[in-house]
Every structure is written in structure tokens, then in C-alpha cells.
PDB file of C-alpha atoms in Angstrom:
ATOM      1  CA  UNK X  26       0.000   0.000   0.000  1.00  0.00           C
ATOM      2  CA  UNK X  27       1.909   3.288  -1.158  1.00  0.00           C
ATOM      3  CA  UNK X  28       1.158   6.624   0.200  1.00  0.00           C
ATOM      4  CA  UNK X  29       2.529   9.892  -0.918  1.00  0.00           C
ATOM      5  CA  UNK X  30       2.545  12.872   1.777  1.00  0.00           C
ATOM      6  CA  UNK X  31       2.975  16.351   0.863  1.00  0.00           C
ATOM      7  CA  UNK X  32       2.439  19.905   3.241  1.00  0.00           C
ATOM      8  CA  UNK X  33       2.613  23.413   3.687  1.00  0.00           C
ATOM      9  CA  UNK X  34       2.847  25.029  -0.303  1.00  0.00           C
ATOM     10  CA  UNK X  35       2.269  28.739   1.607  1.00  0.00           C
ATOM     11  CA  UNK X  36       0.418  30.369  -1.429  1.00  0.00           C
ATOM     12  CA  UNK X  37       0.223  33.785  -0.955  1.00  0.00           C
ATOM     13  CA  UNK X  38      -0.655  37.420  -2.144  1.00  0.00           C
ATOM     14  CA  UNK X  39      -1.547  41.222  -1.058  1.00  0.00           C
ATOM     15  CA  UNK X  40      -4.283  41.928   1.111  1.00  0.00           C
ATOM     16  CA  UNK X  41      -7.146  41.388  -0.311  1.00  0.00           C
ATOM     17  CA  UNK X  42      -9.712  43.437   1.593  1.00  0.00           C
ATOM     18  CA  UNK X  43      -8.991  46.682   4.115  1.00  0.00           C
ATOM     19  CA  UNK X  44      -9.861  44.706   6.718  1.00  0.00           C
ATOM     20  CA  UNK X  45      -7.327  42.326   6.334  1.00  0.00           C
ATOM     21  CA  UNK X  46      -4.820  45.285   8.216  1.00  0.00           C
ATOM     22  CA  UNK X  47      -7.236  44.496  11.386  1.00  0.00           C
ATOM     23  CA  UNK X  48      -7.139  41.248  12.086  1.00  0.00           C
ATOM     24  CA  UNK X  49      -3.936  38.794  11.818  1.00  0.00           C
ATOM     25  CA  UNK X  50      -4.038  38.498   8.021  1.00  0.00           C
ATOM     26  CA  UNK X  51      -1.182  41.448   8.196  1.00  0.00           C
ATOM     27  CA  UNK X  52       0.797  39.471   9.949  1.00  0.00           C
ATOM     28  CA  UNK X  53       0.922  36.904   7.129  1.00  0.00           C
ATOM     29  CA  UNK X  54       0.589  39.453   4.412  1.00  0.00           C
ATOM     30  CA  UNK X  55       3.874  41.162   5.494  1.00  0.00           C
ATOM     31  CA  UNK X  56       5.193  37.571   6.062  1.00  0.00           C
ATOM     32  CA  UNK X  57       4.636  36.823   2.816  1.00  0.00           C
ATOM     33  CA  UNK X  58       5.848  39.835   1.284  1.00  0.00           C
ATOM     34  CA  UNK X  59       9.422  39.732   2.885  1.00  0.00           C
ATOM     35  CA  UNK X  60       9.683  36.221   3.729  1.00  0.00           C
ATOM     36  CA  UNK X  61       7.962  33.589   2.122  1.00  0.00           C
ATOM     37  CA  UNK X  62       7.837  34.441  -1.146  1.00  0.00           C
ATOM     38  CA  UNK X  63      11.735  34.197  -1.705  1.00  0.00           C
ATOM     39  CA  UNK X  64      12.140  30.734   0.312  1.00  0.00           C
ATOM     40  CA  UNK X  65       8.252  28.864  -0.938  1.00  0.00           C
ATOM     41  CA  UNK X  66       8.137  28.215  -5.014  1.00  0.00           C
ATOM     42  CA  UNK X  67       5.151  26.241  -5.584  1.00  0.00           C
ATOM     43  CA  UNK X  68       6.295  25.633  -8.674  1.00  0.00           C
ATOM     44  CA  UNK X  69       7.297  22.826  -6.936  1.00  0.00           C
ATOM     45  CA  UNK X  70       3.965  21.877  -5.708  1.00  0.00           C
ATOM     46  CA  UNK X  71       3.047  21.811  -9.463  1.00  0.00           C
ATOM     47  CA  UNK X  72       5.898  18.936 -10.025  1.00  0.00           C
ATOM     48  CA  UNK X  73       4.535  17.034  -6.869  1.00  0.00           C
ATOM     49  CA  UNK X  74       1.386  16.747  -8.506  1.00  0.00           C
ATOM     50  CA  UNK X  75       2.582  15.767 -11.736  1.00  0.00           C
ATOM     51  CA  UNK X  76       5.215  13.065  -9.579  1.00  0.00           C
ATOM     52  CA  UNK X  77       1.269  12.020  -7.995  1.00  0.00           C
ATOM     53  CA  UNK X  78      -0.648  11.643 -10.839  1.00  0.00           C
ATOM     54  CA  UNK X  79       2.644   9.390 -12.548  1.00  0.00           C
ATOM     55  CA  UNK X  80       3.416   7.306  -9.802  1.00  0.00           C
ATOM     56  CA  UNK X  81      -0.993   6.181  -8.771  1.00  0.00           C
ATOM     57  CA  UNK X  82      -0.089   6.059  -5.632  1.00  0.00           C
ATOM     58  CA  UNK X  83      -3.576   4.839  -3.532  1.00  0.00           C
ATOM     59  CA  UNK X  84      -4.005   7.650  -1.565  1.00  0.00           C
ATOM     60  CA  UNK X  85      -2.143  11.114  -1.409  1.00  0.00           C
ATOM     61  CA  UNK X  86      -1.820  12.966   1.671  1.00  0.00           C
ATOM     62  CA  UNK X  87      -1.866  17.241   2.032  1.00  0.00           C
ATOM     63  CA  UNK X  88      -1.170  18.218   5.855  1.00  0.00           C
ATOM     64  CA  UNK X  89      -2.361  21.752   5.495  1.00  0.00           C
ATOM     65  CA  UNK X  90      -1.272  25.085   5.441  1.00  0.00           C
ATOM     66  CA  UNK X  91      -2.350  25.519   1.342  1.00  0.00           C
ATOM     67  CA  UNK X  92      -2.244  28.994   1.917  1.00  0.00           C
ATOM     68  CA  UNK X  93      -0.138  31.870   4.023  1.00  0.00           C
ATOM     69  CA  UNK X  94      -2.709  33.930   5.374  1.00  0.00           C
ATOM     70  CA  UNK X  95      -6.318  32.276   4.705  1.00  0.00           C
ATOM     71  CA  UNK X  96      -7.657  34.497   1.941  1.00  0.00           C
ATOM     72  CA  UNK X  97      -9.581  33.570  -0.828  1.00  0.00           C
ATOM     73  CA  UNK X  98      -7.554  34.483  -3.646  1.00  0.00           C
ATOM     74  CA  UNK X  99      -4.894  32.418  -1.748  1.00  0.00           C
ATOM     75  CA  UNK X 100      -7.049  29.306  -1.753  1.00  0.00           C
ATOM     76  CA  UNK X 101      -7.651  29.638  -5.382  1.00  0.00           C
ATOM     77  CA  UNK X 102      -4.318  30.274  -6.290  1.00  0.00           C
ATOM     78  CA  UNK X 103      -3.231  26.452  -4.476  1.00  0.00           C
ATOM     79  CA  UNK X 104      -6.233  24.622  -5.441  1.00  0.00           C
ATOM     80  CA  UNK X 105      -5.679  25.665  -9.121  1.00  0.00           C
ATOM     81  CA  UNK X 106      -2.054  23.914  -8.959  1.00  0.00           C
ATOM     82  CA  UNK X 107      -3.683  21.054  -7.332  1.00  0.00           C
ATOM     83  CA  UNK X 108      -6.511  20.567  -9.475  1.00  0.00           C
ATOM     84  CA  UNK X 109      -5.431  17.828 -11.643  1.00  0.00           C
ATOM     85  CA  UNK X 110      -5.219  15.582  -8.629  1.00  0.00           C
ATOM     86  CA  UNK X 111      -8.041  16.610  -6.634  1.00  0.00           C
ATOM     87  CA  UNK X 112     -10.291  16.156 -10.183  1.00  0.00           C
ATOM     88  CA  UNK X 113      -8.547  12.485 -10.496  1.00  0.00           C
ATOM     89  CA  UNK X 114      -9.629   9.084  -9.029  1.00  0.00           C
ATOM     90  CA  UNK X 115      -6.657   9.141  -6.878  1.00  0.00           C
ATOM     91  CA  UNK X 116      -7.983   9.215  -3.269  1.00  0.00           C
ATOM     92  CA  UNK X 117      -6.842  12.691  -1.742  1.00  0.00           C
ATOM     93  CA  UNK X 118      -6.636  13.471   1.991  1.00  0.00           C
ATOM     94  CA  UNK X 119      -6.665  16.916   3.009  1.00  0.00           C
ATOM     95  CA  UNK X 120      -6.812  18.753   6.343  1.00  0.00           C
ATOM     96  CA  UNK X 121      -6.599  22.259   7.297  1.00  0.00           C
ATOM     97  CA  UNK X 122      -3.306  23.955   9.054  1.00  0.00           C
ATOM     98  CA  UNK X 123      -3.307  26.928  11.029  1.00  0.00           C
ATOM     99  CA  UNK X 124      -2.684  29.080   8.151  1.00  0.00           C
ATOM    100  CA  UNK X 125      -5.585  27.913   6.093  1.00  0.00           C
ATOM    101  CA  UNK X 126      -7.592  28.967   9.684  1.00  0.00           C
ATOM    102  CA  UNK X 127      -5.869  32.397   9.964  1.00  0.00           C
ATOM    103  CA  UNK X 128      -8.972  34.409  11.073  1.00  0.00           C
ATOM    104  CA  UNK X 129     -12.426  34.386  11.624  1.00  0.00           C
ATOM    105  CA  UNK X 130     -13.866  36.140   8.905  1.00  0.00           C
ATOM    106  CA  UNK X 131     -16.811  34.823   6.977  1.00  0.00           C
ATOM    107  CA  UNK X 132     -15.121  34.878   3.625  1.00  0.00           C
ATOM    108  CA  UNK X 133     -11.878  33.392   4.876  1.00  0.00           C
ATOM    109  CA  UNK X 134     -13.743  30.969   6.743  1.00  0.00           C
ATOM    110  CA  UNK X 135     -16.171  29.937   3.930  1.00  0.00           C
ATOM    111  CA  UNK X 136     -12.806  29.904   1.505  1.00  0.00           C
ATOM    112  CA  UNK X 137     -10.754  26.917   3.761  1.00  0.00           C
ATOM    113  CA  UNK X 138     -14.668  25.097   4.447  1.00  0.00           C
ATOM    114  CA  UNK X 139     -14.390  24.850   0.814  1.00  0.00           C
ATOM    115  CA  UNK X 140     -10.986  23.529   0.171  1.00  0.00           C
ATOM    116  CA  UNK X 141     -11.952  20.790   2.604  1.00  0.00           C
ATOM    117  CA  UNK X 142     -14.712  19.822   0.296  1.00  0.00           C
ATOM    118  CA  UNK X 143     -13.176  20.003  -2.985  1.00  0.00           C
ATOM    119  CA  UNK X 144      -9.246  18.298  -2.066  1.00  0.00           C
ATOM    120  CA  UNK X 145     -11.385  15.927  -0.278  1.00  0.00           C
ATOM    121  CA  UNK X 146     -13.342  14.635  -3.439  1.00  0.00           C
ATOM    122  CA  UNK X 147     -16.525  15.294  -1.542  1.00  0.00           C
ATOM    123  CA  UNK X 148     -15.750  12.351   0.829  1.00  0.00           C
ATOM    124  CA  UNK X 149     -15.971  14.403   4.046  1.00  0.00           C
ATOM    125  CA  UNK X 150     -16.653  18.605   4.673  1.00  0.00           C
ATOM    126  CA  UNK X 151     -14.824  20.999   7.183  1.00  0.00           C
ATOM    127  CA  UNK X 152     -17.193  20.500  10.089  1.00  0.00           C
ATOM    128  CA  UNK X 153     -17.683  16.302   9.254  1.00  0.00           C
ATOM    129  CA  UNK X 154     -13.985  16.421  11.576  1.00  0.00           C
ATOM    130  CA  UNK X 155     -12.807  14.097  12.575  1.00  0.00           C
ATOM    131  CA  UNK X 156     -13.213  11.468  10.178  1.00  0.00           C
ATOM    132  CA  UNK X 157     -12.105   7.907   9.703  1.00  0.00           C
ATOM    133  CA  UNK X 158     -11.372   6.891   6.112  1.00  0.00           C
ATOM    134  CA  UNK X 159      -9.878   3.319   4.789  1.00  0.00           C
ATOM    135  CA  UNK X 160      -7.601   2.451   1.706  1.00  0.00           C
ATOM    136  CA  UNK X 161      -5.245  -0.311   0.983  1.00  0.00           C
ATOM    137  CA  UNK X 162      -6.314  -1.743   4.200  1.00  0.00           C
ATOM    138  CA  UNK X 163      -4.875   0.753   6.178  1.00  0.00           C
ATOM    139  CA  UNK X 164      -7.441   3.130   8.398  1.00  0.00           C
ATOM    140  CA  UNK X 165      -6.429   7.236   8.060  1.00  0.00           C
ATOM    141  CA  UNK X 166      -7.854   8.932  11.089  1.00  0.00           C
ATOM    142  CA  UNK X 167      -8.269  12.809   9.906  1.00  0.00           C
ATOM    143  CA  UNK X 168      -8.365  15.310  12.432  1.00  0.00           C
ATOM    144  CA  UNK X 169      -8.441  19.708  12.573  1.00  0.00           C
ATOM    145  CA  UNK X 170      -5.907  20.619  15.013  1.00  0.00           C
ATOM    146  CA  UNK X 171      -5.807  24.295  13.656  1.00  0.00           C
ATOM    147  CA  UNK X 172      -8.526  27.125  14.399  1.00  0.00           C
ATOM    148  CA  UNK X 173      -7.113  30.912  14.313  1.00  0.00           C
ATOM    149  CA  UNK X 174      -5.496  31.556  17.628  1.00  0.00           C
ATOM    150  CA  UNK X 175      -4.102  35.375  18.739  1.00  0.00           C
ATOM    151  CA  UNK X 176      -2.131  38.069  17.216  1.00  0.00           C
ATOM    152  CA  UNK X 177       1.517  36.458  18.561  1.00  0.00           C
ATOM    153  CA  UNK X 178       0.963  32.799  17.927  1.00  0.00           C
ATOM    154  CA  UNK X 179       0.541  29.842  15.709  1.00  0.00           C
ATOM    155  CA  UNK X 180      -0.964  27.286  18.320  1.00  0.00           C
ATOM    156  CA  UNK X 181      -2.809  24.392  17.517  1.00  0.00           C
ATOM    157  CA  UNK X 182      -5.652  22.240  19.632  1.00  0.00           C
ATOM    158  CA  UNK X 183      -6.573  18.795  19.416  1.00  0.00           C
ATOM    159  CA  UNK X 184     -10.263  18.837  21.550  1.00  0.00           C
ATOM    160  CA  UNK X 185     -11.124  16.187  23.953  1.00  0.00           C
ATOM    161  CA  UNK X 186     -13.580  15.110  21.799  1.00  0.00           C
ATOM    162  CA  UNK X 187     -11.059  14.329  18.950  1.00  0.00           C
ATOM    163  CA  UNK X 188      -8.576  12.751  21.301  1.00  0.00           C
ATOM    164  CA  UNK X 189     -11.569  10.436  22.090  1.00  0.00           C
ATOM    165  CA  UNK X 190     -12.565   9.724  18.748  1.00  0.00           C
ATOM    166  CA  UNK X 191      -8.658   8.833  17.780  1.00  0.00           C
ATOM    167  CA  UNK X 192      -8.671   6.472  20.939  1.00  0.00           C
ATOM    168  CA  UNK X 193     -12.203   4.822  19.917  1.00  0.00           C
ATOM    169  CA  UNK X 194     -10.701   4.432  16.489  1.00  0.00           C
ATOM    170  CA  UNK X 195      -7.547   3.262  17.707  1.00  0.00           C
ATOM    171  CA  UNK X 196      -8.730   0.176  19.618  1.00  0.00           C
ATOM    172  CA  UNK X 197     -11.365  -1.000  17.406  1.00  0.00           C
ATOM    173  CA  UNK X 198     -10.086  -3.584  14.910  1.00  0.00           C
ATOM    174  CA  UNK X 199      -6.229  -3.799  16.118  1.00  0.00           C
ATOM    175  CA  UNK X 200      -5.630  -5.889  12.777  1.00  0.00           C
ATOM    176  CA  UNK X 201      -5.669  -2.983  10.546  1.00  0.00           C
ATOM    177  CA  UNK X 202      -2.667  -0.545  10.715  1.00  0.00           C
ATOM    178  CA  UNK X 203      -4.175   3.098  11.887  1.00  0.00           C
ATOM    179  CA  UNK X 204      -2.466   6.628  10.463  1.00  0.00           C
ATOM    180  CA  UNK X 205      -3.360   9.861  12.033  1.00  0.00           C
ATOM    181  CA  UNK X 206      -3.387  12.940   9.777  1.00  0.00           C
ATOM    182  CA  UNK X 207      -2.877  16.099  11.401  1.00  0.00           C
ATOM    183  CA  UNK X 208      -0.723  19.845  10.331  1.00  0.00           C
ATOM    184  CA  UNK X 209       0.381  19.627  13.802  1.00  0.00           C
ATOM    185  CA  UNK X 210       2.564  17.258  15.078  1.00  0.00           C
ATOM    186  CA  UNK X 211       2.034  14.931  18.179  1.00  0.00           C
ATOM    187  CA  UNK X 212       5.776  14.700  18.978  1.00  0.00           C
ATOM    188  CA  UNK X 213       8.008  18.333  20.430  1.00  0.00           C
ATOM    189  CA  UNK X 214      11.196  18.225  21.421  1.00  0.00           C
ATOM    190  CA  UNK X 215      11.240  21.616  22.225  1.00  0.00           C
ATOM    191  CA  UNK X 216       8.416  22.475  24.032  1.00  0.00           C
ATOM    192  CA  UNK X 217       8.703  25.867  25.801  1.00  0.00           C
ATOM    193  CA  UNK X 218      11.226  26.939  23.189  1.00  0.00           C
ATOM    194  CA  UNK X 219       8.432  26.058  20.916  1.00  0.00           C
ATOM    195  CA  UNK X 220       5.832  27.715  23.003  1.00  0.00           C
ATOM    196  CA  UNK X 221       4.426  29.791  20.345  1.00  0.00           C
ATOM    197  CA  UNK X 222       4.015  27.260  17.305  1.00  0.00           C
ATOM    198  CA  UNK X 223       2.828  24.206  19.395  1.00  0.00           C
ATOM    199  CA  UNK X 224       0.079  21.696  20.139  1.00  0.00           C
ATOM    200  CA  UNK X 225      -2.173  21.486  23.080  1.00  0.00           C
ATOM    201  CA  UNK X 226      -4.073  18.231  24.140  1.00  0.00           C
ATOM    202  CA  UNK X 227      -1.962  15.681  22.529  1.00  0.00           C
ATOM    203  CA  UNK X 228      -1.154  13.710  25.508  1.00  0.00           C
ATOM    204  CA  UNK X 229      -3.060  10.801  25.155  1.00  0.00           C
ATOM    205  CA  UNK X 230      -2.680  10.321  21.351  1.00  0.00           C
ATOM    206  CA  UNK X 231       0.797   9.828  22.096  1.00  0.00           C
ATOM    207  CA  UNK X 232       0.103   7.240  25.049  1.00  0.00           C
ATOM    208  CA  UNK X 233      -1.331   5.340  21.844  1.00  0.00           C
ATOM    209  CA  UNK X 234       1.614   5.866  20.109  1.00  0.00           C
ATOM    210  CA  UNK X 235       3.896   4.559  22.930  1.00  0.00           C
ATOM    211  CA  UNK X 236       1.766   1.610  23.197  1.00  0.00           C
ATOM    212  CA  UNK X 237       2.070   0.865  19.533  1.00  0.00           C
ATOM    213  CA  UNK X 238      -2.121   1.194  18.996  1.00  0.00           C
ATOM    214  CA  UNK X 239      -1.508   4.449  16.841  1.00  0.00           C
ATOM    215  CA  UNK X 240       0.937   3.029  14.207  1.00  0.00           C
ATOM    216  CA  UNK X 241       2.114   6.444  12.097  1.00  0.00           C
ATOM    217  CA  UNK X 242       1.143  10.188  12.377  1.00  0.00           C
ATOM    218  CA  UNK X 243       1.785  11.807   9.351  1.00  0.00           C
ATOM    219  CA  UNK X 244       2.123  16.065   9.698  1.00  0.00           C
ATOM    220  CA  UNK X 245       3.367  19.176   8.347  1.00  0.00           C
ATOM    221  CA  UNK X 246       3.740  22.493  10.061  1.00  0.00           C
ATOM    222  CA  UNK X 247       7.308  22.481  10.862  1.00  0.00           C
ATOM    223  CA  UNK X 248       8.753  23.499   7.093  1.00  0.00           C
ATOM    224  CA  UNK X 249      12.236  20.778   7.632  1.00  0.00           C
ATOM    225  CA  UNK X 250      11.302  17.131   6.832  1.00  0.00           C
ATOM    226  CA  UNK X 251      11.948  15.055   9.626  1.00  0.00           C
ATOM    227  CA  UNK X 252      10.843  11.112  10.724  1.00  0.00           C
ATOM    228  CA  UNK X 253      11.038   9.867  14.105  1.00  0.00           C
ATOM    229  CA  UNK X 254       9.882   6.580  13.659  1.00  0.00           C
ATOM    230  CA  UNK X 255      11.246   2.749  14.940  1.00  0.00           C
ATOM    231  CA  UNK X 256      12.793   0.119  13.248  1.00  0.00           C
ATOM    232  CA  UNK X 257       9.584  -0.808  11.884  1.00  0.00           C
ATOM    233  CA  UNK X 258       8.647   2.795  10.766  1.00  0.00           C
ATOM    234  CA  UNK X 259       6.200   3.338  13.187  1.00  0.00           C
ATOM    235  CA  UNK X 260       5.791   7.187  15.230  1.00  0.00           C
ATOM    236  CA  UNK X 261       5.906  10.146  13.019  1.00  0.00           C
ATOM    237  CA  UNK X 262       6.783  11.934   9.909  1.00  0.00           C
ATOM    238  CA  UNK X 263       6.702  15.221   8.766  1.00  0.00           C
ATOM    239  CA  UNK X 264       6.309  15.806   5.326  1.00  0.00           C
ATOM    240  CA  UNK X 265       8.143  19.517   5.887  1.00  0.00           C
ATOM    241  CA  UNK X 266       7.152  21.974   3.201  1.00  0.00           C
ATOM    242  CA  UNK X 267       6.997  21.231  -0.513  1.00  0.00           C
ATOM    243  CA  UNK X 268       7.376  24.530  -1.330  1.00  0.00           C
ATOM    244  CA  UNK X 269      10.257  25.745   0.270  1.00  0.00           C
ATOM    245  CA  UNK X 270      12.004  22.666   0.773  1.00  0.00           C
ATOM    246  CA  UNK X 271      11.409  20.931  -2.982  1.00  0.00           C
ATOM    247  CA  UNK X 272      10.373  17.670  -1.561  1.00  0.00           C
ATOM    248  CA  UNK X 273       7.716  14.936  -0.366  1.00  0.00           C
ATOM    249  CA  UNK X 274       7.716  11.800   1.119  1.00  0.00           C
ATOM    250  CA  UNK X 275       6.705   8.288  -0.059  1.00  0.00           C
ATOM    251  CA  UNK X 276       5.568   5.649   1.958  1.00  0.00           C
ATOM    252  CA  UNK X 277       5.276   2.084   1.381  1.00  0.00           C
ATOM    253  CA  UNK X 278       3.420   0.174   4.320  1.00  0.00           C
ATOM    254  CA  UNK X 279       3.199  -3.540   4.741  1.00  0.00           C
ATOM    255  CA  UNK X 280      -0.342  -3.689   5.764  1.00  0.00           C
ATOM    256  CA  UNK X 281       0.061  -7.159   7.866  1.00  0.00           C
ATOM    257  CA  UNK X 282       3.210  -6.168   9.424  1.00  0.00           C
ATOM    258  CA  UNK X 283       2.112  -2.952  10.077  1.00  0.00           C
ATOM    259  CA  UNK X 284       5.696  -1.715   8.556  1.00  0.00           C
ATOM    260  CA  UNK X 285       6.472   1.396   7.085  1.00  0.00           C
ATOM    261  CA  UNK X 286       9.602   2.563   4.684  1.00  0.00           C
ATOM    262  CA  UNK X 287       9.785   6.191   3.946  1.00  0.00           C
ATOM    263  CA  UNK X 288      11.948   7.655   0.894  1.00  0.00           C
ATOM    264  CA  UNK X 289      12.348  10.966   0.272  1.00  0.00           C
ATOM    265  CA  UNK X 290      11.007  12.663  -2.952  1.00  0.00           C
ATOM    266  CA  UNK X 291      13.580  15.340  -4.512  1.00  0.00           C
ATOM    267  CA  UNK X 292      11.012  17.571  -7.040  1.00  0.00           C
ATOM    268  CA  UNK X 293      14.106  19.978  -8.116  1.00  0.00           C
TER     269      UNK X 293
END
């Protein structure tokens, strides 16, 4: 069963409204303006999906962050790149990061509602989180971490009711191998010096992983690949950002081992 794992293209633009300059959409605005745009090319994001729709892989995996500040024009901008796979029969798994869920205006708000629907094929909708999904025998559990947070910080949540629904999912048929799929990651090394751009309410999702019931998170949201996984490829890996990094992941998984291999996907 091959899975191929992509995050955090950053598509981004001007303001696209006045009141973008008073609410946090500034904040990625100028971000975008003097940061990202030299160091995220999603011209690389349009190789990915060309390496995608080559390869057939059985289900491709977006962690989130599509976007830099959550506008519209931002949304279209990515989904237009995307659109051969997202209009293909290749399964596609997307969920939101904390970009995507900058702020809580209508239109920005309606804008990443409707990215959910259309990268997910129609299979599940923004507020149908968390969701359980199967293919190639292997169970993706699909959780929202992000929401729009304050001013200073990018943190993410994962709600007691999620945490629930992952631990539910995660003892119920222990035969099939059982992938999270969150922007956030489960795992910090760093926490306080992290403070800003962490996750709340993970704890018990990574009792599961400890106790090998969660077999493989899969996550963007820190923009340098990493895996932290055993010797049979089981804990975490972050798919780092496409854009800025020129790369993806692929993942082969012995479904009755419930084994992973990872290799690395160069797209420059």
C-alpha cells in the first residue's frame, strides 16, 4: 500500500480586503511579502502533482497550510495547482493547518470550508472532523488541530472530543494498521522553546503511540522534513514543506506487518 505525503505550499498574495490590516491576516501578508515568497516556489507543488498523478499512488496525503494567510484568492491560487489531482480518481486526503484557519472572517472561513470539500473529493466537509477513512487496508484517522489563535501565535488544539474519537478508532479492529493525519505534530522536542508554534491536548494520542495502537502520524507544520519513527517505521513523519524545501515523502506500508519505509522525494 503506497502513500505519498505532501504539506505546507504557503500560497500567498496582497491583502485582499482593508480589513485584512485588522485582524492577523497582516501578519501573514507582510510575512509573505518579505519572507515567504523568496524561500516557498510552488512551482514545486506543481511537479509534486505531476510526480502524484505518474506514480498512482492509492491515496495522497496534504497536511495543510495551502495557503499563508487564509484568503480567498490564496485558496484559489493552491487549489488551481492542485486541481489535476483533486479532479482524479486518486484518493486525496486533506486537512486544514493553522494558516488555512488564519482568522475568523466569513469569507476566509467559507474559503478553507471549501478547500476541505473540494481536495477531499466530496468524501468528508470541514465541520464532518474528525473522520475515519480506509484504503489499501490501512485506516487514516483525519483530524483539525488548527482554528485561528491570537495576534503572537501559531498554536494548535486537538479537543477532547477528537482525542476520544482517535482512541475509539484506535482500539477498534487492532488488525488494521491506523495513520493519524494532522498539520500539527504529536511529537516536540522543544516544548517551551516552541511555546508559540505548538500543540495542546496531545497527551493521550501519544500514550497510543507509545503503546504501539496508533501506528504512524503523518504532519506538516514544521517546514524541515523530519521522521522519528522505529525500526519498523512506526511514530511520526513530517512531510516539511513542498514549497520551500522541494520535496515529499513516499511511503510504502506492509499492511500485515504494520511496517512502514519512507523515501524521500527530490522535485528539483
Amino acid at each position: 500500500m503506497k502513500i505519498v505525503h505532501f504539506s505546507d505550499p504557503h500560497g500567498g498574495g496582497p491583502a485582499e480586503d482593508f480589513m485584512a490590516y485588522f485582524d492577523k491576516r497582516w501578519v501573514g501578508v507582510f510575512n509573505y511579502k518579505f519572507r515567504r515568497k523568496f524561500r516557498h516556489d510552488l512551482s514545486h507543488l506543481a511537479k509534486a502533482v505531476e510526480y502524484i498523478m505518474d506514480t498512482k499512488p492509492d491515496v495522497a496525503v496534504c497536511t495543510g497550510d495551502l495557503t499563508s494567510a487564509g484568503q480567498p484568492g490564496e485558496f484559489v491560487k493552491v487549489l488551481e495547482i492542485i486541481k489535476p489531482l483533486y479532479s482524479s480518481n486518486i484518493p486525496l486526503i486533506y486537512t486544514p493547518g493553522n494558516h488555512d484557519c488564519y482568522v475568523k472572517r466569513k469569507k476566509c472561513v467559507e474559503a478553507v470550508k471549501n478547500a476541505v470539500q473540494v481536495m477531499s473529493q466530496n468524501k468528508y466537509t470541514f465541520d464532518s472532523f474528525p473522520h475515519k477513512i480506509e484504503y489499501g487496508g490501512v485506516e487514516m484517522l483525519i483530524v483539525n488541530t488548527s482554528a485561528p489563535s491570537n495576534l503572537l501565535c501559531s498554536w494548535g488544539f486537538l479537543k477532547k472530543s477528537t482525542s476520544e474519537f482517535i482512541e475509539k478508532a484506535c482500539v477498534e479492529n487492532p488488525d488494521k494498521p491506523k495513520v493519524l493525519i494532522s498539520h500539527y505534530p504529536m511529537t516536540e522536542e522543544h516544548p517551551f522553546l516552541r511555546m508559540r508554534h505548538r500543540l495542546f491536548g496531545q497527551k493521550k494520542v501519544l500514550e497510543l503511540m507509545a503503546q504501539k495502537k496508533l501506528d504512524l502520524v503523518l504532519c506538516g507544520h514544521v517546514h524541515k522534513p523530519y521522521l522519528k519513527v522505529d525500526q519498523q517505521g512506526r511514530g511520526e513523519c513530517c512531510a516539511g514543506s513542498v514549497s520551500s524545501n522541494a520535496s515529499m515523502v513516499e511511503i510504502e506500508c506492509d499492511v500485515d506487518k504494520h511496517s512502514f519505509r519512507f523515501t524521500q522525494v527530490p522535485l528539483n
